[in-house]
Short mmCIF file of C-alpha atoms and ligand atoms in Angstrom, two decimals:
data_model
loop_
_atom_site.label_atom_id
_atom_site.label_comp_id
_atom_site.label_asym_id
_atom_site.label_seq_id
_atom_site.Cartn_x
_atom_site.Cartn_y
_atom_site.Cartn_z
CA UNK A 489 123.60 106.51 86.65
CA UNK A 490 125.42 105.58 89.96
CA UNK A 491 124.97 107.60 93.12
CA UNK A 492 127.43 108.05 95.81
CA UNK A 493 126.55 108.51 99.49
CA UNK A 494 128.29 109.06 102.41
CA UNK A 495 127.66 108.30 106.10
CA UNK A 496 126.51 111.48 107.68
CA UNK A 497 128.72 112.89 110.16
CA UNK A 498 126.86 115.62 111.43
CA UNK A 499 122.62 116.32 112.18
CA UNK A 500 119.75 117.14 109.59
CA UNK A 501 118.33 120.40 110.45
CA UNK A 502 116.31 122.79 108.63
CA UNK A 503 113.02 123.34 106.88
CA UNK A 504 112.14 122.14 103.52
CA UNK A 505 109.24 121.92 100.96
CA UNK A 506 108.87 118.41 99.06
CA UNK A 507 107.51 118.25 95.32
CA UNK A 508 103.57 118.13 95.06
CA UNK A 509 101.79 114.70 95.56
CA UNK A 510 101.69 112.05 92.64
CA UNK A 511 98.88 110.71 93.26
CA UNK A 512 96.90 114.32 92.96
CA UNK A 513 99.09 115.58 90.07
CA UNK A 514 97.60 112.49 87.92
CA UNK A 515 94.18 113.15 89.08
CA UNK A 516 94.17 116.93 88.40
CA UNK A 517 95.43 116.22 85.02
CA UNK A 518 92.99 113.38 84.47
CA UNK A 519 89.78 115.28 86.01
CA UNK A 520 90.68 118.42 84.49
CA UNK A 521 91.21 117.10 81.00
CA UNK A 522 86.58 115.77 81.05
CA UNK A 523 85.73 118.25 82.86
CA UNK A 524 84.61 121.97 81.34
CA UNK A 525 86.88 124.61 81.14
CA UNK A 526 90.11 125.30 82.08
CA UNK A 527 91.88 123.58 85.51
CA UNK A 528 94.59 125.38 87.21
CA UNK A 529 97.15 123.43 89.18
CA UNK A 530 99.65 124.74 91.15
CA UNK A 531 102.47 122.40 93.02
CA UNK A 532 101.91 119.83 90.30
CA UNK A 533 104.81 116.88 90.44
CA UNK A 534 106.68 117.43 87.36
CA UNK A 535 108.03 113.68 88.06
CA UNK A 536 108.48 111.78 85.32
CA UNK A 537 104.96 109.61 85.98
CA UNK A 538 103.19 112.77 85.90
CA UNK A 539 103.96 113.83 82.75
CA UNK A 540 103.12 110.52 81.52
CA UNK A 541 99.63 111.61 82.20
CA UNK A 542 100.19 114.72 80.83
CA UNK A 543 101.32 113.09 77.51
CA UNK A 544 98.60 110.77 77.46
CA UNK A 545 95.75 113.05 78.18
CA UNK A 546 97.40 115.59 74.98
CA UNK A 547 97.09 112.74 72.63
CA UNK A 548 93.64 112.40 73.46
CA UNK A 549 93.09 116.58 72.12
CA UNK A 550 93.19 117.69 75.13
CA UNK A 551 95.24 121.18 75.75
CA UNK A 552 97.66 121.43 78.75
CA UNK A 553 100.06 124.33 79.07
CA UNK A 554 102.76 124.60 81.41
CA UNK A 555 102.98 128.07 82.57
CA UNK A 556 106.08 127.43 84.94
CA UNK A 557 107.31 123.98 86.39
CA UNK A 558 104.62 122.67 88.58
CA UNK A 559 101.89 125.35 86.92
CA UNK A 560 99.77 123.62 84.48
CA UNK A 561 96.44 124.98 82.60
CA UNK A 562 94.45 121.98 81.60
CA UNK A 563 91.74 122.95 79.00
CA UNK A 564 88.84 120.47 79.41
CA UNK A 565 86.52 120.09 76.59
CA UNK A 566 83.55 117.97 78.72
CA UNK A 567 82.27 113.96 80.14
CA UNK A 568 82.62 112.84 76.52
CA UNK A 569 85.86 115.41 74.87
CA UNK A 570 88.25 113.34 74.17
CA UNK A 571 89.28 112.30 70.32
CA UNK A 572 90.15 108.88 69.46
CA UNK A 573 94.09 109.24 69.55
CA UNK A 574 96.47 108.49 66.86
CA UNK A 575 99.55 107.21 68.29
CA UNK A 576 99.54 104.73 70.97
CA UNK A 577 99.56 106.02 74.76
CA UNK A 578 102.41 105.19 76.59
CA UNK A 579 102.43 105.42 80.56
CA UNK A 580 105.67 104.89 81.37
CA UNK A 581 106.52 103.34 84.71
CA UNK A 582 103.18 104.57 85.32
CA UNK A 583 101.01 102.78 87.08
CA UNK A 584 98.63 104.97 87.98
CA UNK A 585 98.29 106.91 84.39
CA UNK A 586 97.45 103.02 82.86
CA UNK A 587 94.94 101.99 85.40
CA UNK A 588 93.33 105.47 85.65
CA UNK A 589 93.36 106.16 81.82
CA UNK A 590 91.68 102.36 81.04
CA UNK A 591 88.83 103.59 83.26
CA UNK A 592 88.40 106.71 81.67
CA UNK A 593 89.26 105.40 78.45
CA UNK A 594 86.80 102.87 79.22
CA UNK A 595 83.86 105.39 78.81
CA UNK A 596 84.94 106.61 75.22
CA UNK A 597 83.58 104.95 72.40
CA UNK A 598 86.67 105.09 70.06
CA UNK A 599 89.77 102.27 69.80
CA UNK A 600 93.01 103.22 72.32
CA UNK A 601 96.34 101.24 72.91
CA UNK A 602 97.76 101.70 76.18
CA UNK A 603 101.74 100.31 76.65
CA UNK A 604 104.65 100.84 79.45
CA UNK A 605 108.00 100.74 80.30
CA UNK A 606 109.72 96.89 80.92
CA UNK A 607 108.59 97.20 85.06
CA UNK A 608 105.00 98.45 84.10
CA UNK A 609 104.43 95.74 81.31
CA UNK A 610 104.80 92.97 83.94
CA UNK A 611 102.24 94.40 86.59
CA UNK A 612 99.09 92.99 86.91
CA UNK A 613 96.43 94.51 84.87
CA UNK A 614 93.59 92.19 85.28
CA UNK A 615 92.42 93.70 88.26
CA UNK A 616 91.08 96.60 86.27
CA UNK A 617 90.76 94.67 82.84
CA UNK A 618 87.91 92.40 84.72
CA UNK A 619 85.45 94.71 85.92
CA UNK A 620 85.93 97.41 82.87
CA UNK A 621 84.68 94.40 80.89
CA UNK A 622 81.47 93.47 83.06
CA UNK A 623 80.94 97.32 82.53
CA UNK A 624 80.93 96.82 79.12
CA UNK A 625 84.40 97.99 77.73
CA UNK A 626 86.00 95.42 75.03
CA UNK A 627 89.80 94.82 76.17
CA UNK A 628 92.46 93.18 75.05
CA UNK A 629 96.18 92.63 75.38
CA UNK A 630 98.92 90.17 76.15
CA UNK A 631 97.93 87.28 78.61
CA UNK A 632 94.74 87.97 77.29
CA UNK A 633 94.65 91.25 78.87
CA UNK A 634 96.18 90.96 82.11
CA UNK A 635 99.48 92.77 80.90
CA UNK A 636 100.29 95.44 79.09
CA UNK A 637 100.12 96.49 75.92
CA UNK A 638 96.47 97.01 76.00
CA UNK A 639 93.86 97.43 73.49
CA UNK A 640 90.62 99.40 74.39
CA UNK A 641 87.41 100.11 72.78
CA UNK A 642 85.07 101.87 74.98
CA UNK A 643 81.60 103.28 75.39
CA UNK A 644 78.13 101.84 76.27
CA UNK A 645 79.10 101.05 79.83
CA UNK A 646 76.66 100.02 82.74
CA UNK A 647 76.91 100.95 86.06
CA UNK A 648 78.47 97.97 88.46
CA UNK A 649 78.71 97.04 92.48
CA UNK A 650 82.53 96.03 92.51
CA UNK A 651 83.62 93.75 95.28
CA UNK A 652 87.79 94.49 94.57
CA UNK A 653 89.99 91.52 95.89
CA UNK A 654 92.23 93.89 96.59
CA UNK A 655 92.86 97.55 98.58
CA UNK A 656 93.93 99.47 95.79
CA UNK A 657 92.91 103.10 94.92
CA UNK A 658 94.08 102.56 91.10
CA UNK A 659 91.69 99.66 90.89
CA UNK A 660 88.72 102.15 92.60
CA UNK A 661 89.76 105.26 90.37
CA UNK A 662 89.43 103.08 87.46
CA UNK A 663 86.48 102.05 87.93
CA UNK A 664 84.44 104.86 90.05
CA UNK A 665 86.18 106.69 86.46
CA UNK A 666 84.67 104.12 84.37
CA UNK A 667 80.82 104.46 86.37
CA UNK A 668 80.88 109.02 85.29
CA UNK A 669 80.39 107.37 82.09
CA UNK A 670 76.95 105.92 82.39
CA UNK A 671 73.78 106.38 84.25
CA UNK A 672 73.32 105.04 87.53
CA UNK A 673 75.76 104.73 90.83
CA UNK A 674 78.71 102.43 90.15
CA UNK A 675 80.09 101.63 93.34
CA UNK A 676 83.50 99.87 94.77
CA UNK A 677 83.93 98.13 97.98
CA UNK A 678 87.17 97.24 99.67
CA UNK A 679 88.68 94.68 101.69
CA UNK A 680 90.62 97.70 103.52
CA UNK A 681 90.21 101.56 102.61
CA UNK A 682 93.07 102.99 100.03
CA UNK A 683 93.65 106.53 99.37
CA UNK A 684 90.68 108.70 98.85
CA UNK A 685 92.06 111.46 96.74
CA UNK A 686 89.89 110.76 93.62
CA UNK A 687 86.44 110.61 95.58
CA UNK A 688 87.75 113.97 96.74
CA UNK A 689 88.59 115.54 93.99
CA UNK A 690 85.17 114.31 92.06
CA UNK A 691 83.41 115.92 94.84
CA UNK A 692 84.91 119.46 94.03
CA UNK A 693 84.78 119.27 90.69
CA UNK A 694 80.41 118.69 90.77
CA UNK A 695 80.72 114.97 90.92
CA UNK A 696 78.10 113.30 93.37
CA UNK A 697 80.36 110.87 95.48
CA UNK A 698 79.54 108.78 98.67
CA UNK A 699 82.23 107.02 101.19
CA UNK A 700 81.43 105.14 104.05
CA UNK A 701 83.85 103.12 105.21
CA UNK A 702 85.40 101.19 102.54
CA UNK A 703 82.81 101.36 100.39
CA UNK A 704 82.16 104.40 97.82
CA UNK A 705 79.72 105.28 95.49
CA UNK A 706 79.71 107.72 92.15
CA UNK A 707 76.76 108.82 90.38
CA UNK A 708 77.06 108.65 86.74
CA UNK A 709 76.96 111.67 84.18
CA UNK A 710 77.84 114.60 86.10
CA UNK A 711 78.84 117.71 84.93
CA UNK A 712 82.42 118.58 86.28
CA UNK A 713 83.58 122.33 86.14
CA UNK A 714 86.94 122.97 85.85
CA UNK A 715 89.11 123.45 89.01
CA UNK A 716 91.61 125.52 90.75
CA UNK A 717 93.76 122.78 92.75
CA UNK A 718 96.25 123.23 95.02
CA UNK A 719 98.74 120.04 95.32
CA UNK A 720 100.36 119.50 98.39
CA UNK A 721 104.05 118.24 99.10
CA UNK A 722 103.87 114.56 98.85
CA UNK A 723 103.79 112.12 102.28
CA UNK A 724 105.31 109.73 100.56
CA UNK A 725 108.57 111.79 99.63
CA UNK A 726 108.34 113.78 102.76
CA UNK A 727 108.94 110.18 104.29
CA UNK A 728 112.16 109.84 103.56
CA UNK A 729 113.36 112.91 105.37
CA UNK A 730 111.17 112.43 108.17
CA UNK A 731 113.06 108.96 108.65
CA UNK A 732 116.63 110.49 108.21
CA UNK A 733 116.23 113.30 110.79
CA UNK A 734 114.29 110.73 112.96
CA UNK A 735 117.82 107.84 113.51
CA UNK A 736 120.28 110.86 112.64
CA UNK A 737 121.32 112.26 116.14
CA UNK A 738 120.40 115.55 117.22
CA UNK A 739 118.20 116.32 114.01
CA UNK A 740 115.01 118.46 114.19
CA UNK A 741 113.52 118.80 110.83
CA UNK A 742 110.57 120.57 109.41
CA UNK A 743 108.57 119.55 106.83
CA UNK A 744 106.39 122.50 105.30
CA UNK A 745 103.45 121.86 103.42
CA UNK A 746 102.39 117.90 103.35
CA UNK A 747 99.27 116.62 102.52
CA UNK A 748 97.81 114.87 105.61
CA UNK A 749 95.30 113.18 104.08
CA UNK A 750 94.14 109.97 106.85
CA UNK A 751 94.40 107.18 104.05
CA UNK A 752 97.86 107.84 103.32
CA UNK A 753 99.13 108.99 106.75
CA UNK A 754 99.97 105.29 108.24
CA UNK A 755 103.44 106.42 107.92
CA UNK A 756 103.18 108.83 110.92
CA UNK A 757 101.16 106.61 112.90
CA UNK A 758 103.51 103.87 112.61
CA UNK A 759 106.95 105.89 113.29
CA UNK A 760 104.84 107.77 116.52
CA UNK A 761 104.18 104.25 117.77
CA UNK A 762 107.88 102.81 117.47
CA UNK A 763 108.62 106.18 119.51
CA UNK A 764 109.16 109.28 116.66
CA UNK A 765 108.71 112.14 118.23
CA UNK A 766 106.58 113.97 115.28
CA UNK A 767 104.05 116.53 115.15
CA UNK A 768 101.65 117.93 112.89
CA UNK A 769 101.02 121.89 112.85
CA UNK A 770 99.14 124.94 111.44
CA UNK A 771 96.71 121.84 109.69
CA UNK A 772 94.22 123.31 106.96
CA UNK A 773 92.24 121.85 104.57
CA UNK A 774 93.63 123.36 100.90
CA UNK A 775 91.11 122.19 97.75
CA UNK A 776 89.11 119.62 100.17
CA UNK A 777 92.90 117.84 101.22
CA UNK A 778 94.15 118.18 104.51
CA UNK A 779 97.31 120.10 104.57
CA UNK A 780 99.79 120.19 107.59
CA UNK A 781 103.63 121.33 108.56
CA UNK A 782 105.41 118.20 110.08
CA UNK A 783 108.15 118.19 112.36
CA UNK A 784 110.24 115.31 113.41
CA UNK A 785 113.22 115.09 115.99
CA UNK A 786 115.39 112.02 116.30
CA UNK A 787 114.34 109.53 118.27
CA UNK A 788 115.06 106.26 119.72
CA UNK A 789 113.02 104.09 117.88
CA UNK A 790 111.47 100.59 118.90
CA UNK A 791 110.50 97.40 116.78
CA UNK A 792 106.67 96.98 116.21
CA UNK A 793 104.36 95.16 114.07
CA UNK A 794 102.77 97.04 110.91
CA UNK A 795 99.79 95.04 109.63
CA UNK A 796 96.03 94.84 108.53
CA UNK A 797 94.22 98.41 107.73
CA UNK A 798 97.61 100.17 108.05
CA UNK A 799 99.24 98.99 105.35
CA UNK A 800 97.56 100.16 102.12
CA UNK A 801 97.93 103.60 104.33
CA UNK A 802 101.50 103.29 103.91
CA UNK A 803 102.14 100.80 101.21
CA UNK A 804 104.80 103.02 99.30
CA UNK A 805 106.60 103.98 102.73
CA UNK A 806 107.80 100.61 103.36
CA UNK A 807 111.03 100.37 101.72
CA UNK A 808 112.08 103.50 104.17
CA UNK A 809 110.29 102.07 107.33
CA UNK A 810 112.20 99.05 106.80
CA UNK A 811 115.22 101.55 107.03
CA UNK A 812 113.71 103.15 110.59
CA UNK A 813 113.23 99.34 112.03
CA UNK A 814 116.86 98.52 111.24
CA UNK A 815 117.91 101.72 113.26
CA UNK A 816 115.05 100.63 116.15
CA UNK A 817 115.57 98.63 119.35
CA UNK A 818 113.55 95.06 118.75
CA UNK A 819 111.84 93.38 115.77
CA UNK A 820 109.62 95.02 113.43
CA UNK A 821 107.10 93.03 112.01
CA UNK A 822 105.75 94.07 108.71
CA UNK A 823 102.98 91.88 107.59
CA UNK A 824 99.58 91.67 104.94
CA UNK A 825 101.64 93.38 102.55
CA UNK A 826 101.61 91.08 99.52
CA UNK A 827 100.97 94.19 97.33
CA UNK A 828 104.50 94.88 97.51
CA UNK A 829 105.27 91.65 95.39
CA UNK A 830 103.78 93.86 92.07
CA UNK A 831 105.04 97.34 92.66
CA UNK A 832 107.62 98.60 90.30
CA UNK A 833 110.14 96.07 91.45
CA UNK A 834 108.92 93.13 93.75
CA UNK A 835 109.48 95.23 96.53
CA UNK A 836 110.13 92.66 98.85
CA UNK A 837 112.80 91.02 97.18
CA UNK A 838 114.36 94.71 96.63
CA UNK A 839 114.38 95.94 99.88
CA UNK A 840 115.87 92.42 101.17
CA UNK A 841 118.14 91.87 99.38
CA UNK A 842 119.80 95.13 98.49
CA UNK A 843 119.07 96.29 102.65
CA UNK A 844 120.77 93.14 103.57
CA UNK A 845 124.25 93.79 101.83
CA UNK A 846 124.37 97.05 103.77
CA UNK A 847 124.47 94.83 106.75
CA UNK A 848 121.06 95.09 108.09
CA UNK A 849 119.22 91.76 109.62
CA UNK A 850 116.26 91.36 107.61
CA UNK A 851 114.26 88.38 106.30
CA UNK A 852 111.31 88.18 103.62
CA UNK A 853 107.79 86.67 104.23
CA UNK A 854 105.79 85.65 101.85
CA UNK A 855 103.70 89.14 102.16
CA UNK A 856 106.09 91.70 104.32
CA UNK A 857 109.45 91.08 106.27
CA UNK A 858 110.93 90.89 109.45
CA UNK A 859 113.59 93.12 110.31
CA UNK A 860 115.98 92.98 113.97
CA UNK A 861 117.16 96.47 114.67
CA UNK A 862 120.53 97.54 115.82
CA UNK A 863 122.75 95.98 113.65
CA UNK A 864 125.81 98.54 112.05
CA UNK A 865 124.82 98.93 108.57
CA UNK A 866 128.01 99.26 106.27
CA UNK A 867 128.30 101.11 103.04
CA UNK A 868 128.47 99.24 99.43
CA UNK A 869 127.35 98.92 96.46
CA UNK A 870 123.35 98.46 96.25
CA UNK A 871 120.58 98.58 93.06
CA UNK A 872 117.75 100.23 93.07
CA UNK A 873 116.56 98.28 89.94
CA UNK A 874 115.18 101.82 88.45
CA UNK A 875 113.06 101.69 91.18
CA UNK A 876 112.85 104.88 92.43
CA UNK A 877 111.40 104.61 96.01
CA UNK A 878 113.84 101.71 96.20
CA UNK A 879 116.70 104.17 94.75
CA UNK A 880 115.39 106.90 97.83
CA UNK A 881 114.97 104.07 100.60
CA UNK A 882 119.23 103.64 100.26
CA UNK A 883 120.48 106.58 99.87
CA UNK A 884 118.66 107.06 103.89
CA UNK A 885 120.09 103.85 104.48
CA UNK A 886 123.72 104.80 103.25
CA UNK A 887 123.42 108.25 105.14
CA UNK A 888 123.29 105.80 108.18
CA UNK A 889 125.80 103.56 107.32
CA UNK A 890 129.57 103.67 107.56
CA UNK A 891 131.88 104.54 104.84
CA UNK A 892 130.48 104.97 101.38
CA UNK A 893 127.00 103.19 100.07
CA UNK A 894 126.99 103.67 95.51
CA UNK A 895 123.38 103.11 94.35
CA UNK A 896 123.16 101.93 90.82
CA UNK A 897 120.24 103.08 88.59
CA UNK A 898 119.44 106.00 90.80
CA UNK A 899 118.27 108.42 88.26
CA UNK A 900 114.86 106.43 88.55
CA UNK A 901 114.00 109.04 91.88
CA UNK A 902 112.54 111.32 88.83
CA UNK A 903 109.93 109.13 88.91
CA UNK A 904 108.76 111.24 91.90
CA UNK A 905 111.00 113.30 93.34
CA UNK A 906 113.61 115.06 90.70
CA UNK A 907 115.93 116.91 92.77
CA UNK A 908 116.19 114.00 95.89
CA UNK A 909 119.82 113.24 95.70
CA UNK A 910 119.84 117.40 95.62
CA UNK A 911 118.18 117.94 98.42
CA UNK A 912 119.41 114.95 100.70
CA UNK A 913 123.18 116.16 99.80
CA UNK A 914 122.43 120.10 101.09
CA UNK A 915 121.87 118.44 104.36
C1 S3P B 321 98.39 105.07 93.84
C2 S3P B 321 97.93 103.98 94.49
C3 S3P B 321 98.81 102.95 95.09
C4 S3P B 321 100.23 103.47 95.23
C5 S3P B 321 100.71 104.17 94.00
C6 S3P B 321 99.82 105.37 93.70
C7 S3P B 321 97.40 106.02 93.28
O1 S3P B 321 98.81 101.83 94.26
O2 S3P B 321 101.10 102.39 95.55
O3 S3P B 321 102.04 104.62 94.17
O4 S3P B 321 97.78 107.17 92.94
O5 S3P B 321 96.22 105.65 93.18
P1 S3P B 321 97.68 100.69 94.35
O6 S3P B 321 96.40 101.30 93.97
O7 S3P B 321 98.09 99.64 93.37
O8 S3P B 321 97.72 100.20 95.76
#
């Protein structure tokens, strides 16, 4: 499906609510389905990766009603409740249902095929195949298991001290997920901390978790209680408005709602340093996440370099920061970000090459890009190559540009955010 956008004439003003946060949709589904009794959610993302999870976990027995969109009941039947399922699971464009279900998957003794969409099948899978095995897990799959379609027999597991090559909270989930299922602390250390939603969510659902620093522990065989959860608006949708009110003239936007959680906040940080004027208020703390209202003005914006601890703190942002640097005075710098290279697209190639035909100066590096603001960007026809944050990061881009920007294969924003093009257009 093709998208058509126009330059914006006027300013984006308002308040709005973003759908709930992928990342603690999948875990509320995940947790709620081993622990006991029934799990509430409210503000779950009924995005299309979500209900991946939701599929999986019902092939696996496990009850989930949805009482109204984004109101699910999730009725957990225990640590080890799950049956050995049927049909084979299929994630999606998933990546966080695969690497969070082989975990959990990896603590069942029974046989389970995981498999994915074209984009999933071609991410790397090794980084969670390797230390499920030295737990104990049998795996395979194609490339011998470092792509999907997956085999997995579980069960028997030992606890493990995981050094991960990598920042990467899937990789942590799925094995912290992996360590409930055996006696002892399993425990993953980081090169840089990721996103800490699943230690979090443990926590309040009985789990014994430890973090310090980049390094956190889980005690095995807990007994988790089902949970009422709250999930906030997502940071990582909520970015793309915050950087279309932020290089639209005269906008003042509020944000109501967003999860403010510090390892996935980098976004903030980083537009407050190239000169966003954005502030947090009435900040709470709603099921153990930090919750806060965010309002942005527009701003003039200068170049900066994003790099080192910051960037698995805003490693799904940068498509649309790269969209705020071409509107910025200067050269941003975006660097250490070789992660992007197995996202759902290469996201470096993506956002070069499809931000460059709308005129803006931008180069790849071998792990980021460098980007010289202030060029006029010019509207044409782009691909988000059913990418969605790819689809999302142009259609801010083409509200900037002049004339009219098409994006092809933009029905991939119900990955994450059904309604986007919706929303963006009522402004
Ligand atoms: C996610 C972790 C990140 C992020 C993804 C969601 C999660 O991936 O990019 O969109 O929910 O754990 P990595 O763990 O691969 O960095």
């Amino acid at each position: 499906m093709n998208e058509v956008i126009k330059g914006i004439s006027g300013k984006i003003q308002g308040t709005l609510s973003v759908p709930g946060d992928k990342s603690i949709s999948h875990r509320a589904v995940l947790l709620g389905s081993i622990a006991e009794g029934r799990t509430e959610i409210e503000g779950f993302l009924m995005g299309e990766d979500c209900l991946s999870t939701v599929a999986c976990v019902r092939k696996l027995g496990i009850e989930v009603e949805t009482l109204a969109p984004g109101q699910l009941h999730v009725f957990g039947k225990g640590l080890f409740g799950w049956q050995e399922p049927r049909e084979i699971l299929d994630a999606g464009n998933s990546g966080t249902t695969m690497r969070l279900m082989l975990g959990l998957l990896a603590g069942h003794p029974f046989h389970a095929v995981m498999k994915g969409d074209a984009s999933l099948s071609s991410r790397p899978m090794a980084r969670v195949v390797d230390p499920l095995r030295a737990m104990g897990a049998r795996i395979d799959g194609r490339n011998e298991g470092k792509n999907a379609p997956l085999s997995i027999r579980g069960g028997n597991l030992h606890p493990i001290t995981y050094s991960s090559p990598v920042s990467s909270a899937q990789v942590k989930s799925a094995v912290l997920l992996a360590g409930l299922f055996t006696e002892g602390e399993t425990t993953v250390i980081e090169p840089a901390k990721s996103r800490d939603h699943t230690e979090t969510m443990l926590a309040s659902f009985g789990a014994q978790v430890k973090t310090t620093g980049c390094i956190s522990t889980v005690k095995g065989l807990p007994r988790l209680k089902g949970e009422k959860i709250m999930v906030p608006g997502d940071i990582s949708s909520a970015a793309f408005f915050l950087v279309a009110a932020a290089i639209t003239p005269g906008s003042e936007l509020m944000l109501k709602n967003i999860g403010v959680n510090p390892s996935r906040t980098g976004i903030i940080d980083v537009l407050k340093r190239m000169g966003a004027q954005i502030t947090c208020q009435n900040e709470r703390i709603e099921a153990g996440e930090p919750v806060a209202d965010i309002q942005v003005k527009h701003s003039h914006l200068q170049g900066i370099t994003v790099e080192g601890d910051d960037i698995p703190r805003l490693i799904d942002e940068i498509p649309v920061l790269a969209v705020a640097a071409a509107h910025a005075t200067g050269t941003t710098v975006i660097k250490d970000a070789g992660e992007l290279r197995v996202k759902e697209t290469d996201r470096i190639i993506s956002v070069v090459s499809q931000m460059a035909a709308l005129g803006m100066d931008i180069e790849p590096r071998e792990d980021g890009m460098v980007i010289r603001g202030g060029r006029t960007l010019k509207g044409t026809a782009v691909n988000s190559f059913h990418d969605h944050r790819i689809a999302m990061a142009l259609a801010v881009a083409g509200i900037s540009a002049a004339g009219v920007t098409t994006i092809e294969n933009a029905e991939s924003v119900k990955i994450s955010f059904p309604g986007f093009f919706e929303m963006l257009k009522s402004f």
